[in-house]
Coordinates of C-alpha atoms in Angstrom, one line a residue:
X1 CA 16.5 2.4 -1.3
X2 CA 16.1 0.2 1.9
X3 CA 17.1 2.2 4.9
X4 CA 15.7 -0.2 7.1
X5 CA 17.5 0.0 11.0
X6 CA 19.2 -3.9 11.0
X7 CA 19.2 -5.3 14.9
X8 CA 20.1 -8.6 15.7
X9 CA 16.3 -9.2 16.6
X10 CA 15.4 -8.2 13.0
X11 CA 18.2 -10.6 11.4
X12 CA 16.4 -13.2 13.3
X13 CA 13.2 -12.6 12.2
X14 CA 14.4 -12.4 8.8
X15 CA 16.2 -16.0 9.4
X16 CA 13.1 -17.2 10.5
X17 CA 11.1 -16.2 7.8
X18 CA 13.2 -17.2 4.7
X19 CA 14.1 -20.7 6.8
X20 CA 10.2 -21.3 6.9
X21 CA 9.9 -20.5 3.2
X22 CA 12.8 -22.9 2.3
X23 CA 11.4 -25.7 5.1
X24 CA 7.3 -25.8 3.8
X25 CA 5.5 -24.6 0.6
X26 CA 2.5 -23.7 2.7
X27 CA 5.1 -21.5 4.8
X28 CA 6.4 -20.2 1.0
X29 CA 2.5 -19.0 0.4
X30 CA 1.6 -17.7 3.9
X31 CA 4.8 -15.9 3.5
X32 CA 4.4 -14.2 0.2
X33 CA 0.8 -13.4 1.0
X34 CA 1.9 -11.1 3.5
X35 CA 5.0 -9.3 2.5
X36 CA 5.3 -7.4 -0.3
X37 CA 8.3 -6.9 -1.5
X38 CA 12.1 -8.0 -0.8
X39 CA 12.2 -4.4 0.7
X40 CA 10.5 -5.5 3.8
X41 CA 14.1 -7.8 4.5
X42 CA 17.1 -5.5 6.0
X43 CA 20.1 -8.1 4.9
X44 CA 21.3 -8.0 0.9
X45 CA 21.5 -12.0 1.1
X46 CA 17.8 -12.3 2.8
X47 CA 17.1 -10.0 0.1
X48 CA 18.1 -11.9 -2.8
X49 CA 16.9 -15.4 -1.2
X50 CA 12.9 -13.7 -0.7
X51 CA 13.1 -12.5 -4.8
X52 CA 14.6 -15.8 -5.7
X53 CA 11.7 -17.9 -3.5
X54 CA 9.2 -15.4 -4.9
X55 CA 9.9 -16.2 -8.7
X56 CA 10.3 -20.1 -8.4
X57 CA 6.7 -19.7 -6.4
X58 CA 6.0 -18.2 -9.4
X59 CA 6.9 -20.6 -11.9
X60 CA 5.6 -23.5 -9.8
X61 CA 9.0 -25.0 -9.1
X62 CA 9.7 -27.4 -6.2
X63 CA 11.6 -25.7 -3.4
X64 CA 15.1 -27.2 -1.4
X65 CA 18.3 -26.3 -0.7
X66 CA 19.3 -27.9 -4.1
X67 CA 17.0 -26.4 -6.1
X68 CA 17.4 -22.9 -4.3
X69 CA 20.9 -23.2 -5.2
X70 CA 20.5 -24.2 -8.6
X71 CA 18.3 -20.8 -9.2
X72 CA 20.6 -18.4 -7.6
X73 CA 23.8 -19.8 -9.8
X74 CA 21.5 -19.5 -12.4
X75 CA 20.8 -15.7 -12.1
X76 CA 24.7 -15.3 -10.6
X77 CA 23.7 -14.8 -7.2
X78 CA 24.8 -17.9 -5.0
X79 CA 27.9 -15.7 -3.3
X80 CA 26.0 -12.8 -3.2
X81 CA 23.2 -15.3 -1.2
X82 CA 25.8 -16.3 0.9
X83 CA 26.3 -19.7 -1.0
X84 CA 26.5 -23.0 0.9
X85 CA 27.1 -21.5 3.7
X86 CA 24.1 -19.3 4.3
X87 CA 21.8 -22.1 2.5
X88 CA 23.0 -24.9 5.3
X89 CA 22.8 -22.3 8.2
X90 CA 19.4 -21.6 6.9
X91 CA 18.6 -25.0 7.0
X92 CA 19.6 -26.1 9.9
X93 CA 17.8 -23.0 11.7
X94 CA 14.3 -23.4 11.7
X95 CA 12.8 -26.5 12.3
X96 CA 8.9 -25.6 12.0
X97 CA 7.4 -22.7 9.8
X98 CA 4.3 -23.1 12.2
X99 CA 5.4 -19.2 13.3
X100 CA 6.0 -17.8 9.3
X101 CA 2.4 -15.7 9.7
X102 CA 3.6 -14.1 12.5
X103 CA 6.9 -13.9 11.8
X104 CA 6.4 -12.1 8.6
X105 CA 3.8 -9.8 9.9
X106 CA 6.4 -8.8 12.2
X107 CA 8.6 -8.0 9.4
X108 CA 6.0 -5.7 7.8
X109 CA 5.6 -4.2 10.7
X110 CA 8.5 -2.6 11.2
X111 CA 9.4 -2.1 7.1
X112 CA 5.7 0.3 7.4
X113 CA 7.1 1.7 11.0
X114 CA 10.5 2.8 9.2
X115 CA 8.6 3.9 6.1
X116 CA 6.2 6.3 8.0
X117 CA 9.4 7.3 9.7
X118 CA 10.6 8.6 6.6
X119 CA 7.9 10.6 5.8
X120 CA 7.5 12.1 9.7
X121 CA 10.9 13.1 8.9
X122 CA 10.8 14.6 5.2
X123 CA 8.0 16.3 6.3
X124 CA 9.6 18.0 9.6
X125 CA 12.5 19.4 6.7
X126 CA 9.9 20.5 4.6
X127 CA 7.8 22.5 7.1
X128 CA 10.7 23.7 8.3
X129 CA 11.9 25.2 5.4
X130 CA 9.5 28.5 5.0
X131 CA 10.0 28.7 0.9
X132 CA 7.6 25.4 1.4
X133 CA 4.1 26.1 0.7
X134 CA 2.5 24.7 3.6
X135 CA -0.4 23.1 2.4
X136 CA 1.7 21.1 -0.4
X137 CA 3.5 19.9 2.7
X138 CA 0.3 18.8 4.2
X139 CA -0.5 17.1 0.9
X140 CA 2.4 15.5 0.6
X141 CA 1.8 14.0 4.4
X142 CA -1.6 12.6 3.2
X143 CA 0.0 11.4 0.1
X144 CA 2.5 9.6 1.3
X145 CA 0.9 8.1 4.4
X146 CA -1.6 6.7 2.2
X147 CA 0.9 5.3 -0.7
X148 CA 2.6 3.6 2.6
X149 CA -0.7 1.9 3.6
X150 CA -1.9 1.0 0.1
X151 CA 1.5 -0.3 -1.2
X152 CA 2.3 -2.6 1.2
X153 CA -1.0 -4.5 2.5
X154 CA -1.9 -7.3 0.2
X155 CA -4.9 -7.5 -1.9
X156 CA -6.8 -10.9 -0.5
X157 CA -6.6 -13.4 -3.3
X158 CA -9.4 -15.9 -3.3
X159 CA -9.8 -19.0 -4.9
X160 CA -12.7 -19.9 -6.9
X161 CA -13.6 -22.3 -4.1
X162 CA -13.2 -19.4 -2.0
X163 CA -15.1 -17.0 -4.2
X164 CA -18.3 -19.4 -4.6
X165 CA -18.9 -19.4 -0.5
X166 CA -18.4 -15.9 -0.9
X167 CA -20.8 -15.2 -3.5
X168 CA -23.5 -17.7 -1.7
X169 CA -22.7 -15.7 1.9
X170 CA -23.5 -12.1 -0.4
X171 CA -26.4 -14.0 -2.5
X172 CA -28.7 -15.1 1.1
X173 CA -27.7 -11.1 2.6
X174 CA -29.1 -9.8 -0.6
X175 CA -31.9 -12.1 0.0
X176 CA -32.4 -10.5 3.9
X177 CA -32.1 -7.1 3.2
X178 CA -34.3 -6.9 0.1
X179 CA -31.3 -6.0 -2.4
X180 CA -27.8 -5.9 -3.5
X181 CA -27.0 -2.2 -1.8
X182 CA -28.7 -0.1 0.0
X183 CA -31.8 1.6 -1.2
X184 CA -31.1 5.3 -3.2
X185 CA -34.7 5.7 -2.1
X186 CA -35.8 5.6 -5.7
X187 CA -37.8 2.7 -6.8
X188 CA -37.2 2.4 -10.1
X189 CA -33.4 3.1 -9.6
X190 CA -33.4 0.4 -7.6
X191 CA -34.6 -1.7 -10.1
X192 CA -32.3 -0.8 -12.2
X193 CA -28.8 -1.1 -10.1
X194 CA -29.2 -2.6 -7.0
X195 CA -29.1 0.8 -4.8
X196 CA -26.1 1.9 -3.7
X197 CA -23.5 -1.0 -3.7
X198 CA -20.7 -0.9 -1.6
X199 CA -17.6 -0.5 -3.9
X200 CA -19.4 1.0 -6.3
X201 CA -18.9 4.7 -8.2
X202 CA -21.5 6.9 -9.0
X203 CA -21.7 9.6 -11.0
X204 CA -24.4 12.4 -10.8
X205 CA -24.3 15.1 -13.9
X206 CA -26.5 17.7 -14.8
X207 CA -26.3 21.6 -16.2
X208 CA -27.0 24.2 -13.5
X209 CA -30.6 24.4 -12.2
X210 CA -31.2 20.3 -13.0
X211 CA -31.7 19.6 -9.1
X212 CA -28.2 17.5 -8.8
X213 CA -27.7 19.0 -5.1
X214 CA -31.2 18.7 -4.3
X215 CA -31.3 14.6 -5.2
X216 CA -28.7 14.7 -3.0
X217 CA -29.7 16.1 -0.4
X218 CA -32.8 13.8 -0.7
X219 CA -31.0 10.8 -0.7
X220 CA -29.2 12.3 2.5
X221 CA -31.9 12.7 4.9
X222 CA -33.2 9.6 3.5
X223 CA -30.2 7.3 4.2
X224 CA -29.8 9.3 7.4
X225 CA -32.8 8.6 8.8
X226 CA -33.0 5.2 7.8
X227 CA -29.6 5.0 10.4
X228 CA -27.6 4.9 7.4
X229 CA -24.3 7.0 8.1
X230 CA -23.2 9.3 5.5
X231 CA -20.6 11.1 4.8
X232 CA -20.6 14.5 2.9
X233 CA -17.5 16.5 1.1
X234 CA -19.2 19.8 -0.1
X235 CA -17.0 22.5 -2.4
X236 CA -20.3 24.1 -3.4
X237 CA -22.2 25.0 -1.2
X238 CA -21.5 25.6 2.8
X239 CA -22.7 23.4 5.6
X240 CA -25.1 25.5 6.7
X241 CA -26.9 25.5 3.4
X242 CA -26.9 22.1 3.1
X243 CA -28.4 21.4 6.9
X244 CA -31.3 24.3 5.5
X245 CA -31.6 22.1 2.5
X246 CA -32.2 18.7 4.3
X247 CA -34.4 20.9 7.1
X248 CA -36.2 22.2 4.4
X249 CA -36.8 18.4 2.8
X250 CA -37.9 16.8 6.0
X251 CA -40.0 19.9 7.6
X252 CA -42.1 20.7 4.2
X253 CA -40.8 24.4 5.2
X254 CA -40.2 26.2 1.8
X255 CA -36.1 26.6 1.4
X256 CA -36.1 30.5 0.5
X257 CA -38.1 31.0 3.8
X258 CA -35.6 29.4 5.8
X259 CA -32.6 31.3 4.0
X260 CA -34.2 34.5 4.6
X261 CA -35.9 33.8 8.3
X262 CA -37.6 37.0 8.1
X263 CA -40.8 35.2 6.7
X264 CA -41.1 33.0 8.7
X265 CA -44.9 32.1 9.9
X266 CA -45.5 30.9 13.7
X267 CA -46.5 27.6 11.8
X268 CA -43.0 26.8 10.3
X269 CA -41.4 27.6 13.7
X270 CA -43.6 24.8 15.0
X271 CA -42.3 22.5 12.6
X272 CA -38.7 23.9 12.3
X273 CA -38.2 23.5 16.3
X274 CA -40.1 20.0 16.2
X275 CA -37.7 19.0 13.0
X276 CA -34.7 20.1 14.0
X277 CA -34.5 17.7 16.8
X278 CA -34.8 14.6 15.0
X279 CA -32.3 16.3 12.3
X280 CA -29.4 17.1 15.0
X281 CA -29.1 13.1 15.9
X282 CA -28.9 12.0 12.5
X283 CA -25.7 10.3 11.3
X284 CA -24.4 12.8 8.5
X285 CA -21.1 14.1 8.7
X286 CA -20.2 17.6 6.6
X287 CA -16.9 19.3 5.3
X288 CA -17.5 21.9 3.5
X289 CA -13.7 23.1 2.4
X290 CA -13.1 26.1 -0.1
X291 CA -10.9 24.0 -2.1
X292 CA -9.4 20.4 -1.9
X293 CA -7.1 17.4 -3.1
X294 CA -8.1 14.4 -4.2
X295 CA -5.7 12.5 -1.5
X296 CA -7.4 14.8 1.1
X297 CA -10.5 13.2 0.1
X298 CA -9.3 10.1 0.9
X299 CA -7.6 10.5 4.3
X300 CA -10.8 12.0 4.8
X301 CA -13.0 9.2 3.9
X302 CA -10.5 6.9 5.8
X303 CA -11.1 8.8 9.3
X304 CA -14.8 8.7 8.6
X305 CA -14.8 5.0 8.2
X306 CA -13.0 3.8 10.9
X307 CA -14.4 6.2 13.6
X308 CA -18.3 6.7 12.4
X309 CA -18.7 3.8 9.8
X310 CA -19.9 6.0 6.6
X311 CA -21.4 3.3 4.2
X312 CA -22.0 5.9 1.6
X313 CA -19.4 9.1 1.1
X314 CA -21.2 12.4 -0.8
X315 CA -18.9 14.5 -3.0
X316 CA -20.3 17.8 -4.7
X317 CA -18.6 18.4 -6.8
X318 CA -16.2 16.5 -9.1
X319 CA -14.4 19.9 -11.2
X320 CA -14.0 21.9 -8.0
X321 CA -11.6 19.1 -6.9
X322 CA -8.0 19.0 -7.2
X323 CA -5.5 16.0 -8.2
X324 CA -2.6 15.7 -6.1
X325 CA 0.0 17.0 -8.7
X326 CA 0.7 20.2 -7.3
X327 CA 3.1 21.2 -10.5
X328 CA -0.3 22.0 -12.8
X329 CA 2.1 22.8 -15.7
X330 CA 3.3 19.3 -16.4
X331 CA 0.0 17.7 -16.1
X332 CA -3.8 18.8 -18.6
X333 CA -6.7 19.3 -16.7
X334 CA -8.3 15.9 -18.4
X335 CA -5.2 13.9 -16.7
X336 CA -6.3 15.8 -13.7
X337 CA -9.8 14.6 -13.6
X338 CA -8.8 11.1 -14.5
X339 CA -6.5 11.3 -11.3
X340 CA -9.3 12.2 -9.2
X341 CA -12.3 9.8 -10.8
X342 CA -9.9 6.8 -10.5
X343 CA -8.9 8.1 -6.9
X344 CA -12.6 8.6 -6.0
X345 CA -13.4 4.8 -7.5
X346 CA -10.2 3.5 -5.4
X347 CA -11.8 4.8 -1.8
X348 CA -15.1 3.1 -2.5
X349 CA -13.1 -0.3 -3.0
X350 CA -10.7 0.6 0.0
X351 CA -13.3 0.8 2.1
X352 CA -16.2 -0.7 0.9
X353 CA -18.8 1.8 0.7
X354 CA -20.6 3.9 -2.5
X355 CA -19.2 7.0 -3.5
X356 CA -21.6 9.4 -5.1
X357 CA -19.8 12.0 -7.1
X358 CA -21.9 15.7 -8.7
X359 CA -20.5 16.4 -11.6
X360 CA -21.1 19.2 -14.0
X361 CA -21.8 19.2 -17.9
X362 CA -21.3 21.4 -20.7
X363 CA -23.2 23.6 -22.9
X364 CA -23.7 20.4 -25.7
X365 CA -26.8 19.7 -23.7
X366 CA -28.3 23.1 -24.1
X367 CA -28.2 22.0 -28.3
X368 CA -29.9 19.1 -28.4
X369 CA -33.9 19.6 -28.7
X370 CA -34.9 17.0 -25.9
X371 CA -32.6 18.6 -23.5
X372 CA -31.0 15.1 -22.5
X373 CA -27.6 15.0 -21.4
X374 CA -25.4 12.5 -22.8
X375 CA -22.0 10.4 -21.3
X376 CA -20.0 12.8 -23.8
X377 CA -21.0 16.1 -22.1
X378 CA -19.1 15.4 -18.4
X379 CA -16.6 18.4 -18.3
X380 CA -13.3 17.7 -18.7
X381 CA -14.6 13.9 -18.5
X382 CA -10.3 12.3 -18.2
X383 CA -11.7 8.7 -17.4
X384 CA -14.8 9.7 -15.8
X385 CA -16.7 7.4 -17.9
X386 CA -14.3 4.4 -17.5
X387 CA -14.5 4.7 -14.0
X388 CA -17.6 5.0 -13.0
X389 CA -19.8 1.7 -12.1
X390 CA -23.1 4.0 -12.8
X391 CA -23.7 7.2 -14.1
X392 CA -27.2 9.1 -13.4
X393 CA -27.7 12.8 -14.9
X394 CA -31.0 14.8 -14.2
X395 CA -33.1 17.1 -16.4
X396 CA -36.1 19.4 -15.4
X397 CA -37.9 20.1 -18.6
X398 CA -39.7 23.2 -16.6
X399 CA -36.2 24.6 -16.2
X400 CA -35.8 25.2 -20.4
X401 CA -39.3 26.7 -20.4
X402 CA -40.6 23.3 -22.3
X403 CA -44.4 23.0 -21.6
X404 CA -47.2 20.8 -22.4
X405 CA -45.9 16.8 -22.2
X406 CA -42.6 15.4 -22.4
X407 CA -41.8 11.6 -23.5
X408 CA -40.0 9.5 -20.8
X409 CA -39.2 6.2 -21.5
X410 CA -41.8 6.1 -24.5
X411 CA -44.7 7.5 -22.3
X412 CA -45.7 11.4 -22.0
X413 CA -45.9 12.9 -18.7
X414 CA -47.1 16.7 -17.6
X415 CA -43.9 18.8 -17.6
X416 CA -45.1 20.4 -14.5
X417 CA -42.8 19.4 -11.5
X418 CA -41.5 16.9 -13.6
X419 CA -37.8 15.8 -13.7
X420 CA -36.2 13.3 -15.6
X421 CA -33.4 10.6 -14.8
X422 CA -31.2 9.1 -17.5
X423 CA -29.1 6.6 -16.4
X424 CA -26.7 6.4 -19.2
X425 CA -24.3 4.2 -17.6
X426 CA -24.7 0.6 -15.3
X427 CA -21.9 -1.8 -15.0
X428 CA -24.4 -4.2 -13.4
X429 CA -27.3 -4.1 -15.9
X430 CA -29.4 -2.0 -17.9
X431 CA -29.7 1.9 -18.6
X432 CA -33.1 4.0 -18.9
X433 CA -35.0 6.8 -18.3
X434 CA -37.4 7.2 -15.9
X435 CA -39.9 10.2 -14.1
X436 CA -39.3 11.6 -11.0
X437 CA -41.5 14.4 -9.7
X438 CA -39.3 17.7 -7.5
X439 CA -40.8 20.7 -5.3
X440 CA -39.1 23.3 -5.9
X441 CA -40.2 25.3 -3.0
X442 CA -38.3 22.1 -0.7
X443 CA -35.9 21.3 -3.0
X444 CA -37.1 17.4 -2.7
X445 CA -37.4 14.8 -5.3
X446 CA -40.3 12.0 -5.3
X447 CA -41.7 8.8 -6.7
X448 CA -43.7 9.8 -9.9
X449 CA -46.8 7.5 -9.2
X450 CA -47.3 7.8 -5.5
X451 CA -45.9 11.3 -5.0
X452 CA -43.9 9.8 -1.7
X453 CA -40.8 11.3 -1.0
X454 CA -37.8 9.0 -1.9
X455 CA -37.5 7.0 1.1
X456 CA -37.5 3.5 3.4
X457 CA -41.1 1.6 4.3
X458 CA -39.0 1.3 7.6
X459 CA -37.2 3.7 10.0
X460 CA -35.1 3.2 13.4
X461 CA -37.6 2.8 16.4
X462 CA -36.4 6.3 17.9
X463 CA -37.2 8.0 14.6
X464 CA -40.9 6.3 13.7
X465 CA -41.5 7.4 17.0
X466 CA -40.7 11.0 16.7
X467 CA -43.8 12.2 14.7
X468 CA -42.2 12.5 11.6
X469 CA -44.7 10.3 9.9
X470 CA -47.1 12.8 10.9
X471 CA -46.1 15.1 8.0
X472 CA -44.1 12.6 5.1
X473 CA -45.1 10.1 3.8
X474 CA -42.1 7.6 3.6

C-alpha cells in the first residue's frame, strides 16, 4: 500500500515526470532508470500512466498520446487514467523533459523519505510495547532500513559499449597495480585468483586446530600494514585476542607468552613496546559481538564503508552467525546458512569490497586418510558452495600426528611446520593445492620456499620507516 503524503508540489512533480515520459523517449529511459516502481507516484492516474509507459518501454512500442491511449483502453484503464482529459492536460504541460533526472530523483526522494518514515514509526510501536523483545526490534530497524535502500536504488545497466570501456579502464588498473585485487599476501594464491577482488566471496574452512584464525590474522596485519583498511566481525574469539594474535605475528613474540604476561623476558618488552606503536595506527577495525544477525553484519559493513573505507570485511565465523528470521521454527538451519552466505555475497557486491568468511567443517574430514577437506564437508553448507566466488580450506598434517613427508600438489614436503591449502573452489580460474609453512609459537603463516612471512615488497613511507624491517622479512 502507497501511503505516500499528496501536496500540490508533489502532483506537480509527478505531472512533470509522466509529461516528460510522454514528450521524449530519452526522457521515458532517464525516467525509468531512476524510479522503481509506480509506488514512487502518489495519484492512482499517475500511477496507472508510469505502469502503462513502463510496459510499452518494455515491448519497444512508440510512445504518443495515441498510442498511450490505445494501451490503456486496451488493459481497461483509460477512465481510470483520466482519459482524454488527463492525456491532453498532460500534453499540453510540459514542454521540455530537459528536467525528468531531476524531477524523478525528486520523486524517489520523498517515496524513500516516507518509507523510512514508516519504519521510524513501526519501530517507536514496537519498542514501546514491552512484550517486544528488544533486540528483534533492533533487527527489524536494520532490516528494514536496508530493504528500503536496496529495493529502491537501481542496479546500473550498461551497454556492451558501455561494458567494453569499462573492462579496458579495469584491464590498464590491473596492469598498474600488479593484479586483479589486492594481494592475500600469498604468492601462489595469487596466482591462482587474482587476490582479493573486490565483489568477491571467500570462503575459509577448516577442522579445529587447522590455523583458519591464524591465516587470518596474517592476512590482517598484512593488508593493514600495507594501508589496506580492514574490517573484522569476530564471534570467536574477543578483540583482545585477536590484537595479541596480530602483536604476536608482527613482534616474533611467542602468542602463549603474551596471553600469560608473566613470562615475559626484558627482550619481548623491547619488542612488544617498539611493536605496539606501529600496531595502534594501523587501519583495522574490530567487533567482537557474543552473537549476531546476518542484516547486522551488513549495516555494519555499510558504516565501515562509508566512514573508514574497508576494502576487505573479515568474518570469523560463518555457523556462529544468525539469519534474520527470528521465528527459528518455520525456517531449517541449512535455509539459515543459505540466508546468511547469500547475504554475506550481497555486501561484497553492495559495496565493492572482498568478504572473507571462516567457516567450520565436519567430522568427514577426520575419515579420509590424506586428511583433505572437501567442498561437501562445510557444516550445514545451505548455498555456501553456490555462493561463494572462492573457497580455500587449510590442513596441518602435524596436527593428526602424520610424520615423515606429505604429497602436495604431486611433490613431498617435510610435515614439519607444514600446512596445506586446497583451494577447492575459483569462479575465476583454476583450483590446487599448494604448501604454506606456520609457526605455531606466532600463530603466522609463510611462503614455503622463501620462508617470508605472507606479505607486500612495499609498505606506506611511515611504516618502512618504523623499523619493522629490522625483524620481518616482507
Amino acid at each position: 500500500m502507497n501511503n505516500l503524503t499528496i501536496s500540490p508540489e508533489s502532483l506537480e512533480t509527478e505531472y512533470a515526470v509522466i509529461g516528460a515520459m510522454m514528450l521524449d523517449n530519452q526522457a521515458l529511459i532517464k525516467a525509468l532508470d531512476i524510479l522503481p516502481s509506480s509506488d514512487c507516484f502518489t495519484n492512482p492516474s499517475n500511477q496507472i500512466l508510469f505502469r502503462t509507459l513502463q510496459k510499452m518501454s518494455a515491448d519497444g512500442v512508440q510512445i504518443d498520446t495515441i498510442t498511450l491511449a490505445k494501451a490503456l483502453k486496451k488493459e481497461g484503464l483509460y477512465q481510470m487514467a483520466g482519459g482524454a482529459t488527463q492525456l491532453g492536460f498532460l500534453a499540453s504541460k510540459i514542454s521540455t523533459a530537459s528536467y525528468v533526472e531531476i524531477h524523478a530523483r525528486i520523486l524517489l526522494e520523498q517515496f524513500i523519505r516516507t518509507k523510512l518514515n514508516q519504519v521510524v514509526t513501526e519501530a517507536l510501536s514496537k519498542s514501546l510495547n514491552e512484550k517486544e523483545d528488544v533486540f528483534e526490534v533492533a533487527e527489524f530497524v536494520q532490516k528494514s532500513i536496508s530493504d528500503v535502500m536496496t529495493n529502491n536504488f537501481k542496479s546500473n545497466d550498461l551497454t556492451m559499449q558501455e561494458r567494453i570501456e569499462l573492462e579496458r579502464e579495469n584491464r590498464l588498473r590491473k596492469i598498474k597495480n600488479g593484479g586483479a585485487g589486492i594481494s592475500t599476501g600469498c604468492k601462489v594464491l595469487d596466482s591462482l585468483t587474482g587476490g582479493f577482488v573486490p565483489t568477491d566471496f571467500w570462503v575459509l574452512g577448516g577442522r579445529p586446530g587447522s590455523g583458519k584464525t591464524s591465516w587470518m590474522t596474517t592476512a590482517i596485519k598484512n593488508l593493514s600494514m600495507a594501508g589496506i583498511p580492514v574490517g573484522v566481525v569476530s564471534l570467536e574469539m574477543n578483540g583482545e585476542q585477536i590484537t595479541q594474535r596480530i602483536l604476536s605475528n608482527i613482534s616474533d613474540v611467542e602468542a602463549i607468552k603474551l596471553r600469560n604476561s608473566n613470562t615475559l623476558t626484558d627482550a619481548d618488552l623491547k619488542r612488544l613496546t617498539h611493536y605496539e606503536g606501529i600496531v595502534a595506527k594501523l587501519p583495522i577495525l574490530i567487533s567482537d559481538p557474543a552473537t549476531i544477525r546476518v542484516q547486522s553484519i551488513r549495516t555494519k559493513a555499510h558504516i565501515w564503508k562509508r566512514k573508514f573505507g574497508i576494502q576487505v570485511l573479515f568474518v570469523d565465523y560463518l555457523q556462529k552467525i544468525s539469519g534474520s528470521n527470528v521465528n527459528f521454527k518455520n525456517i531449517n538451519r541449512d535455509q539459515e546458512m543459505g540466508e546468511v552466505s547469500s547475504t554475506l555475497k550481497a555486501i561484497a557486491k553492495e559495496l565493492g569490497i572482498t568478504v572473507v568468511c571462516l567457516s567450520s567443517l565436519n567430522r568427514e574430514v577426520e575419515k579420509r586418510s590424506d586428511k583433505i577437506p572437501q567442498l561437501s564437508d562445510i557444516r550445514e553448507s545451505g548455498n555456501i558452495e553456490s555462493d561463494a566466488d572462492q573457497v580455500l580450506f587449510l590442513m596441518r598434517p602435524e596436527y593428526y600426528g602424520l610424520t615423515g613427508n606429505f604429497l602436495v600438489d604431486n611433490q613431498e614436503y617435510p610435515v614439519d611446520g607444514l600446512a596445506v591449502g586446497s583451494l577447492a573452489k575459483n569462479r575465476h580460474g583454476s583450483v590446487g593445492e599448494f604448501p604454506m609453512r606456520f609457526e605455531n609459537k606466532i600463530m603466522r603463516f609463510s611462503d614455503y620456499q622463501s620462508g617470508q612471512s605472507f606479505g607486500f615488497t612495499q609498505y606506506p613511507k611511515q611504516i618502512a620507516s618504523s623499523g619493522l624491517k629490522e625483524f620481518d622479512a616482507f
